[in-house]
Coordinates of C-alpha atoms in Angstrom, one line a residue:
X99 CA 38.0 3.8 8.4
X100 CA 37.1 0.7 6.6
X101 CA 33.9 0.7 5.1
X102 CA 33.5 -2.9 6.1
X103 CA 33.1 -6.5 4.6
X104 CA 30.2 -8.1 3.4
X105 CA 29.1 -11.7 3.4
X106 CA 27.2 -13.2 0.4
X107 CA 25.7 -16.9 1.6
X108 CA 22.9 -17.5 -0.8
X109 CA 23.3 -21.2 -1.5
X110 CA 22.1 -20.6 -5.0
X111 CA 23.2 -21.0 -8.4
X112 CA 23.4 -17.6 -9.5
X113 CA 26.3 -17.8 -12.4
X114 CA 27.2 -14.8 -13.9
X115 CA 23.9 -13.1 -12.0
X116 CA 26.3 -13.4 -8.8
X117 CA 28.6 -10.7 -10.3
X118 CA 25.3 -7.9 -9.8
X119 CA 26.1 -8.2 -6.3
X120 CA 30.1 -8.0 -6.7
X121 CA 29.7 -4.6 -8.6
X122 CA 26.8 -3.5 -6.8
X123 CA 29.6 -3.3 -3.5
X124 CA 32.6 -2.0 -5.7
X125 CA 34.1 0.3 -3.0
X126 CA 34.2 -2.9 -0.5
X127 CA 35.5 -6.0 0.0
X128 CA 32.7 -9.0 -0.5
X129 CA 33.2 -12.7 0.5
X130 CA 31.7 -15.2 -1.3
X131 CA 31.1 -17.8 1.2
X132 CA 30.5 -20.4 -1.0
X133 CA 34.1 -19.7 -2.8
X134 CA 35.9 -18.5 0.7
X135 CA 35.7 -21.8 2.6
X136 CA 34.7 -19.6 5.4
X137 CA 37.8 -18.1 5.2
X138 CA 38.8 -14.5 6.1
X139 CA 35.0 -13.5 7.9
X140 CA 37.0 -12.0 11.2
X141 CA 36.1 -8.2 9.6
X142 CA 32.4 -8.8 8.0
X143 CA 30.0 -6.2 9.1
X144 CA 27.2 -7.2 6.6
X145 CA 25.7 -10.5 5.7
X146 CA 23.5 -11.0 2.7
X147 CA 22.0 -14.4 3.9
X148 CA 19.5 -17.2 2.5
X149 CA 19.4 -20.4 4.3
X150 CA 22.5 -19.8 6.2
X151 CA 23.8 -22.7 8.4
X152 CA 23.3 -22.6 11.9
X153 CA 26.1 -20.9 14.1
X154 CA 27.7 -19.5 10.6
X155 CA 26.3 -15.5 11.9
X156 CA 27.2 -15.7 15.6
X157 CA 30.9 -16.5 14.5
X158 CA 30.9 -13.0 13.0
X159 CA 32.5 -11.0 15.6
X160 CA 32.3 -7.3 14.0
X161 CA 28.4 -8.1 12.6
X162 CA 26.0 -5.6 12.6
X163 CA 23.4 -5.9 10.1
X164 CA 21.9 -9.2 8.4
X165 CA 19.9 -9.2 5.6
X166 CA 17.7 -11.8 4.8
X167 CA 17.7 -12.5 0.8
X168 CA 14.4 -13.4 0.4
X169 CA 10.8 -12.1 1.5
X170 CA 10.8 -15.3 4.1
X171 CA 13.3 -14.6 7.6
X172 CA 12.1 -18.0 9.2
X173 CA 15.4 -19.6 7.5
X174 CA 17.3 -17.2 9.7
X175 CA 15.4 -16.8 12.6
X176 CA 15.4 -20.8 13.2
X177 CA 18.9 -20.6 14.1
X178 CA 19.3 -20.9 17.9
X179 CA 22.2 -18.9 18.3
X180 CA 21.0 -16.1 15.9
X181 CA 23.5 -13.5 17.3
X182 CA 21.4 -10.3 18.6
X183 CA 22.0 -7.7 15.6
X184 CA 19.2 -6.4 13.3
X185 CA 17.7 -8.7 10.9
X186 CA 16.1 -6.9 7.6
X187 CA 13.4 -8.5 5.8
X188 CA 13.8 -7.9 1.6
X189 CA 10.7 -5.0 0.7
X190 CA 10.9 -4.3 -2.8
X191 CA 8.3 -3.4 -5.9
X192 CA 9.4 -5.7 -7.5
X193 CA 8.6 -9.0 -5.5
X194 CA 5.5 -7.3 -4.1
X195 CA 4.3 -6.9 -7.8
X196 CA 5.3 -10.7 -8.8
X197 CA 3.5 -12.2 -5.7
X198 CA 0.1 -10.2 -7.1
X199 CA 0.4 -10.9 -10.1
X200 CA 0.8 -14.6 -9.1
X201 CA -2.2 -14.2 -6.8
X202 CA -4.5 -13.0 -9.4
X203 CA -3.0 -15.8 -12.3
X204 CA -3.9 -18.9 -9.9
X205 CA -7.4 -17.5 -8.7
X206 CA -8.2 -16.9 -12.6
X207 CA -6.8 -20.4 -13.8
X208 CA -9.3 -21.8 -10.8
X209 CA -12.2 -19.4 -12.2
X210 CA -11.9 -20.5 -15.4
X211 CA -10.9 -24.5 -14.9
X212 CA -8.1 -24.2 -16.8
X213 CA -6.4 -27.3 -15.5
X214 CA -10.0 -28.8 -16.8
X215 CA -9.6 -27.4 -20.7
X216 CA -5.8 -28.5 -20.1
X217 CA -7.0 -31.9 -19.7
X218 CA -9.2 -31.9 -22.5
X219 CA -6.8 -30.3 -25.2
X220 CA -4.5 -33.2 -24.3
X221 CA -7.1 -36.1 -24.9
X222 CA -8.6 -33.9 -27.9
X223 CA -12.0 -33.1 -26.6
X224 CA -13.9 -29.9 -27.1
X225 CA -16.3 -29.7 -24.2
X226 CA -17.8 -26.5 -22.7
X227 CA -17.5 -26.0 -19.0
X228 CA -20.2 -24.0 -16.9
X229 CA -18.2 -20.9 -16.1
X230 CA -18.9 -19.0 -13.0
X231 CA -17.9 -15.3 -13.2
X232 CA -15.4 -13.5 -10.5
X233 CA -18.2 -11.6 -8.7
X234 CA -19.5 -15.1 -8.0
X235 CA -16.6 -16.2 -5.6
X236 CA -14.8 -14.9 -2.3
X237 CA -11.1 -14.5 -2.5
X238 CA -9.8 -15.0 1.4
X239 CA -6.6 -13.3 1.3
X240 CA -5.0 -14.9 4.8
X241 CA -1.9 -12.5 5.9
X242 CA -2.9 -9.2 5.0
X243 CA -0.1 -7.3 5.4
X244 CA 1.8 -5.6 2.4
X245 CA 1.9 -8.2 -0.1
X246 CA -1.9 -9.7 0.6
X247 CA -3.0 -6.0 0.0
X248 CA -0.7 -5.6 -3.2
X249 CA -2.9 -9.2 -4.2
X250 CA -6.5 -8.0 -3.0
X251 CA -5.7 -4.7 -5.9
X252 CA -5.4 -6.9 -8.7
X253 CA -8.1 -8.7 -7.4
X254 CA -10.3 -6.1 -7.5
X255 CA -10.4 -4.5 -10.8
X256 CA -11.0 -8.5 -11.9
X257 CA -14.4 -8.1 -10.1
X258 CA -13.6 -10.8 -7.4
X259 CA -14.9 -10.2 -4.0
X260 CA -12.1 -10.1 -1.3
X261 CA -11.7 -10.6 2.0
X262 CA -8.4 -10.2 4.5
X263 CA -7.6 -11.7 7.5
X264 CA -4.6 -10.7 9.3
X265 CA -3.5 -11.0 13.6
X266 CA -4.2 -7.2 13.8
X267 CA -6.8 -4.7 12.0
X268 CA -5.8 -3.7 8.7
X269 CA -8.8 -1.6 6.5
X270 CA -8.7 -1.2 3.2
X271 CA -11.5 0.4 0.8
X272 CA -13.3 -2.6 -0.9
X273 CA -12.2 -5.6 1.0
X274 CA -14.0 -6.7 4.1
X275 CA -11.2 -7.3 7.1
X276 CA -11.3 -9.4 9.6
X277 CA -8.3 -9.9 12.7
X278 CA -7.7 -12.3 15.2
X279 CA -8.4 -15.5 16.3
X280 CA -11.9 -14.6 17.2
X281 CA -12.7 -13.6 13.5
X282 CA -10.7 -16.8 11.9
X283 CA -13.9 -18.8 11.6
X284 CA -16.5 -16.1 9.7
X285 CA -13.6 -15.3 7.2
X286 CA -12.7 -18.9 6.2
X287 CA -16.9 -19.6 6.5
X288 CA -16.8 -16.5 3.7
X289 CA -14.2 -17.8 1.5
X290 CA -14.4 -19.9 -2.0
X291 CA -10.6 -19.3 -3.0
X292 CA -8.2 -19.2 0.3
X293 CA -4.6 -17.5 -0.4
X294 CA -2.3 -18.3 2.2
X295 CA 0.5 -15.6 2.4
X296 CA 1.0 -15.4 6.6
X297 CA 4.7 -15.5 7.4
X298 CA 5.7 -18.8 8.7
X299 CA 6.0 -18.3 12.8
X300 CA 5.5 -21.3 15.2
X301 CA 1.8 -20.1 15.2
X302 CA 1.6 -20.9 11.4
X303 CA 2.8 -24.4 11.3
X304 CA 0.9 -26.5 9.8
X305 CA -2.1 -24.3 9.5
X306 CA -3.3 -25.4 5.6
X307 CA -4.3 -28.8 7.0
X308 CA -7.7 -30.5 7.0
X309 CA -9.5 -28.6 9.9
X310 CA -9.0 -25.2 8.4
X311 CA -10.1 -26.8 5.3
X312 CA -13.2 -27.6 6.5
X313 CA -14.2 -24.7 7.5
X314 CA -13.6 -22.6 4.2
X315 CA -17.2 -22.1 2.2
X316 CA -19.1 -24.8 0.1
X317 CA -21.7 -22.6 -1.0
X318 CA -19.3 -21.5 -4.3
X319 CA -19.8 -21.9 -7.9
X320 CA -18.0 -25.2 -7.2
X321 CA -19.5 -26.5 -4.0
X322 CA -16.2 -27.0 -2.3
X323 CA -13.0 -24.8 -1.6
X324 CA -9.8 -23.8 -3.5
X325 CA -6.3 -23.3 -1.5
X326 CA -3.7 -21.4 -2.8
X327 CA -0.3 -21.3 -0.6
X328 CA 2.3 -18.7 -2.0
X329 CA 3.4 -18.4 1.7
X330 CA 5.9 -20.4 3.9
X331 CA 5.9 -24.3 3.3
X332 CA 5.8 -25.1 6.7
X333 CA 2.4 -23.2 7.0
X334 CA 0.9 -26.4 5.3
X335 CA 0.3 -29.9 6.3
X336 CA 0.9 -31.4 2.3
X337 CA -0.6 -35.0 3.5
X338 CA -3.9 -33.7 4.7
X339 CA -4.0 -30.9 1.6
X340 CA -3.2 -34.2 -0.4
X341 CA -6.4 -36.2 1.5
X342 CA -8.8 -32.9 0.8
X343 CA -7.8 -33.3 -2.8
X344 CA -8.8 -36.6 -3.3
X345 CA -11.8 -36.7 -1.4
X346 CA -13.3 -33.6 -2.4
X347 CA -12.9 -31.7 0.8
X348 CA -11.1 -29.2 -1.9
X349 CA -12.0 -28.3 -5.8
X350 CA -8.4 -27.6 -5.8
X351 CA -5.5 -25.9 -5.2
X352 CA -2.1 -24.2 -6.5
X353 CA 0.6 -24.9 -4.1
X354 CA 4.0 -23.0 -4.8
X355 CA 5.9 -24.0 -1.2
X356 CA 6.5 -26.9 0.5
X357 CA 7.6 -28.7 3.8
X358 CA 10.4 -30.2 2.2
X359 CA 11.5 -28.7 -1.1
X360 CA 12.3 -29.8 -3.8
X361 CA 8.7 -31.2 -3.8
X362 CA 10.0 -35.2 -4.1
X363 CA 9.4 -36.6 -7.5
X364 CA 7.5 -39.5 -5.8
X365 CA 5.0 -36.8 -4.4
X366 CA 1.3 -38.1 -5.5
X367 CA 0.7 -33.7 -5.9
X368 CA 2.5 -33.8 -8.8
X369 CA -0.2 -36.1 -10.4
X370 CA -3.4 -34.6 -9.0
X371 CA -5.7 -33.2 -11.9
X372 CA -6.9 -30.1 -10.1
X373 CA -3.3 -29.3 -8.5
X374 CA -0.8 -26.7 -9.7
X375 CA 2.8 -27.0 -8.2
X376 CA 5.1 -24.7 -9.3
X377 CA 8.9 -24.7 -7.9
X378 CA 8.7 -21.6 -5.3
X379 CA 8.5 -19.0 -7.8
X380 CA 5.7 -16.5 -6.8
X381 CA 7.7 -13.9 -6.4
X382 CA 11.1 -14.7 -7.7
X383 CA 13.6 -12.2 -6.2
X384 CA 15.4 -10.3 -8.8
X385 CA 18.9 -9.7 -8.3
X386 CA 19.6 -6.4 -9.1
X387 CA 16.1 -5.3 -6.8
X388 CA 18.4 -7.3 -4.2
X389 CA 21.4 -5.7 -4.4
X390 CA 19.7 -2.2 -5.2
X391 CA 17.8 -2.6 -1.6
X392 CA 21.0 -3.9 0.6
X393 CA 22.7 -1.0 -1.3
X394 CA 20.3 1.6 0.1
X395 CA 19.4 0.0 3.2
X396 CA 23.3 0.2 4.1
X397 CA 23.8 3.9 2.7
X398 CA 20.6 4.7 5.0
X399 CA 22.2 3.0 7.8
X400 CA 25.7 4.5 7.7
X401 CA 24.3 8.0 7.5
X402 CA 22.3 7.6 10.7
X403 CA 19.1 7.5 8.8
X404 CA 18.1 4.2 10.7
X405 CA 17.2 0.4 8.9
X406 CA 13.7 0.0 7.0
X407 CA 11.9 -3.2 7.3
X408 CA 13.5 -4.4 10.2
X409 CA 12.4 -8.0 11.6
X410 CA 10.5 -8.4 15.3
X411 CA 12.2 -11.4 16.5
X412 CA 9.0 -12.3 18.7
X413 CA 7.0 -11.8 16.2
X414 CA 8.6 -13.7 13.8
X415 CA 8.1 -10.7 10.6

């Protein structure tokens, strides 16, 4: 019996990189869909997808297994005729450990007004900033599930207070949790540095806009709020984050996704003084942790051992 072909759609450049996945799957055939022309996909059992194009999976007639290529699955699960197969979300040390580490650079930069020194190094100035300490502010860690909790431990050693908010409990030693709706309000009233990483569900749009804003702390070391979004781009509303900017709703913030991305290069964020924007790269996917998980998560799969990490529909993670 066949073992089965697999689909790569990744619409990215990956050069040379993309051979990783062509060895990692030696004993079977692999399409390229970029290079196939959508040719020969009658026998794919497997597709390894990221940003596919709407329709592209239901035409799969022997699919059983998609796997998303990327932490996100709201670029898969927007497609109204997603056929009815399981969808695995990518779970790997790897990302987990670059979207901490992320996490914990951003709310240190913040700490420290780095984009303040950065400033002053380029007009030649040596001035000392007042510098508040870590145990002075509130990290609000908003999606609290297995990456938020990888961010709140290298949060803690640093000596920053944190808090996590998540639709359902979640405890962990150190952090004060809240969940729910009802608790929204007292963990954004407790919060000097917010770090969005919810999934991006229809419950999520547009939540980093000016309302939620409003209601984060301005009793900090800074008198007003800082917003990081590692999360989904659709999760934030970048004309009303761009409004709090300006008018001092916010001290600042470090913005890594976007409605629309590329970020423009007309976009007045990239000339804000107290913004970072950085090209979707918190937790840049590694190939080889890629193909290593499909690899596994297929072996487990054919062996009867059942799919890890698999995506609730409803739920939208």
């Amino acid at each position: 019996m066949s073992k089965g072909t697999i689909l790569l759609d990744t619409k990215l450049d990956l050069g040379e990189r993309k051979s990783i996945f062509i060895d990692a799957f030696s004993d079977r055939k692999v399409i390229d869909l970029a290079a196939s022309g959508n040719q020969g996909l009658s026998d794919v059992r497997y597709a390894l997808a990221w940003l596919p194009e709407h329709g592209l999976l239901k035409s799969l007639p022997k699919l059983e297994v998609i796997f998303s290529l990327g932490a996100g699955v709201d670029h898969i699960l927007s497609d109204p005729d997603l056929p009815n197969v399981p969808l695995v979300r990518f779970v790997d040390p790897d990302l987990t450990g670059r979207m901490a580490e992320y996490v914990a650079m951003h709310c240190l930069l913040h700490l420290r007004q780095h984009k303040a020194y950065d400033d002053q190094q380029k007009s030649h100035i040596w001035c000392e900033l007042l510098q508040p300490c870590a145990p002075d502010m509130s990290v609000g860690i908003m999606g609290f599930g297995l990456l938020g909790q990888a961010a709140a431990e290298r949060l803690l050693p640093l000596g920053f207070n944190v808090n996590g908010w998540a639709r359902s409990e979640k405890i962990m030693p150190g952090v004060t949790t809240y969940q729910g709706d009802d608790q929204l309000n007292a963990f954004l009233n407790d919060t000097d540095i917010l770090v969005n990483l919810l999934p991006y569900t229809p419950q999520t749009h547009g939540i980093l806009n000016r309302d939620l804003c409003q209601r984060l702390s301005r009793d900090g070391p800074f008198g007003a709020p800082v917003v990081i979004n590692a999360g989904r781009g659709k999760s934030q509303n970048s004309e009303e984050l761009l409004s709090c900017l300006t008018d001092g709703t916010l001290h600042g913030a470090s913005l890594d996704v976007f409605e629309i991305e590329p970020l423009g290069p007309k976009s007045r964020l990239w000339d804000l003084d107290n913004v970072y924007v950085t090209p979707h790269v918190a937790a840049t996917t590694s190939p080889q942790s890629l193909a290593r998980y499909v690899v596994e998560q297929i072996a487990r799969y054919e062996n009867g051992q059942g799919l890890q990490n698999i995506v609730d529909p409803r739920q939208g993670y």
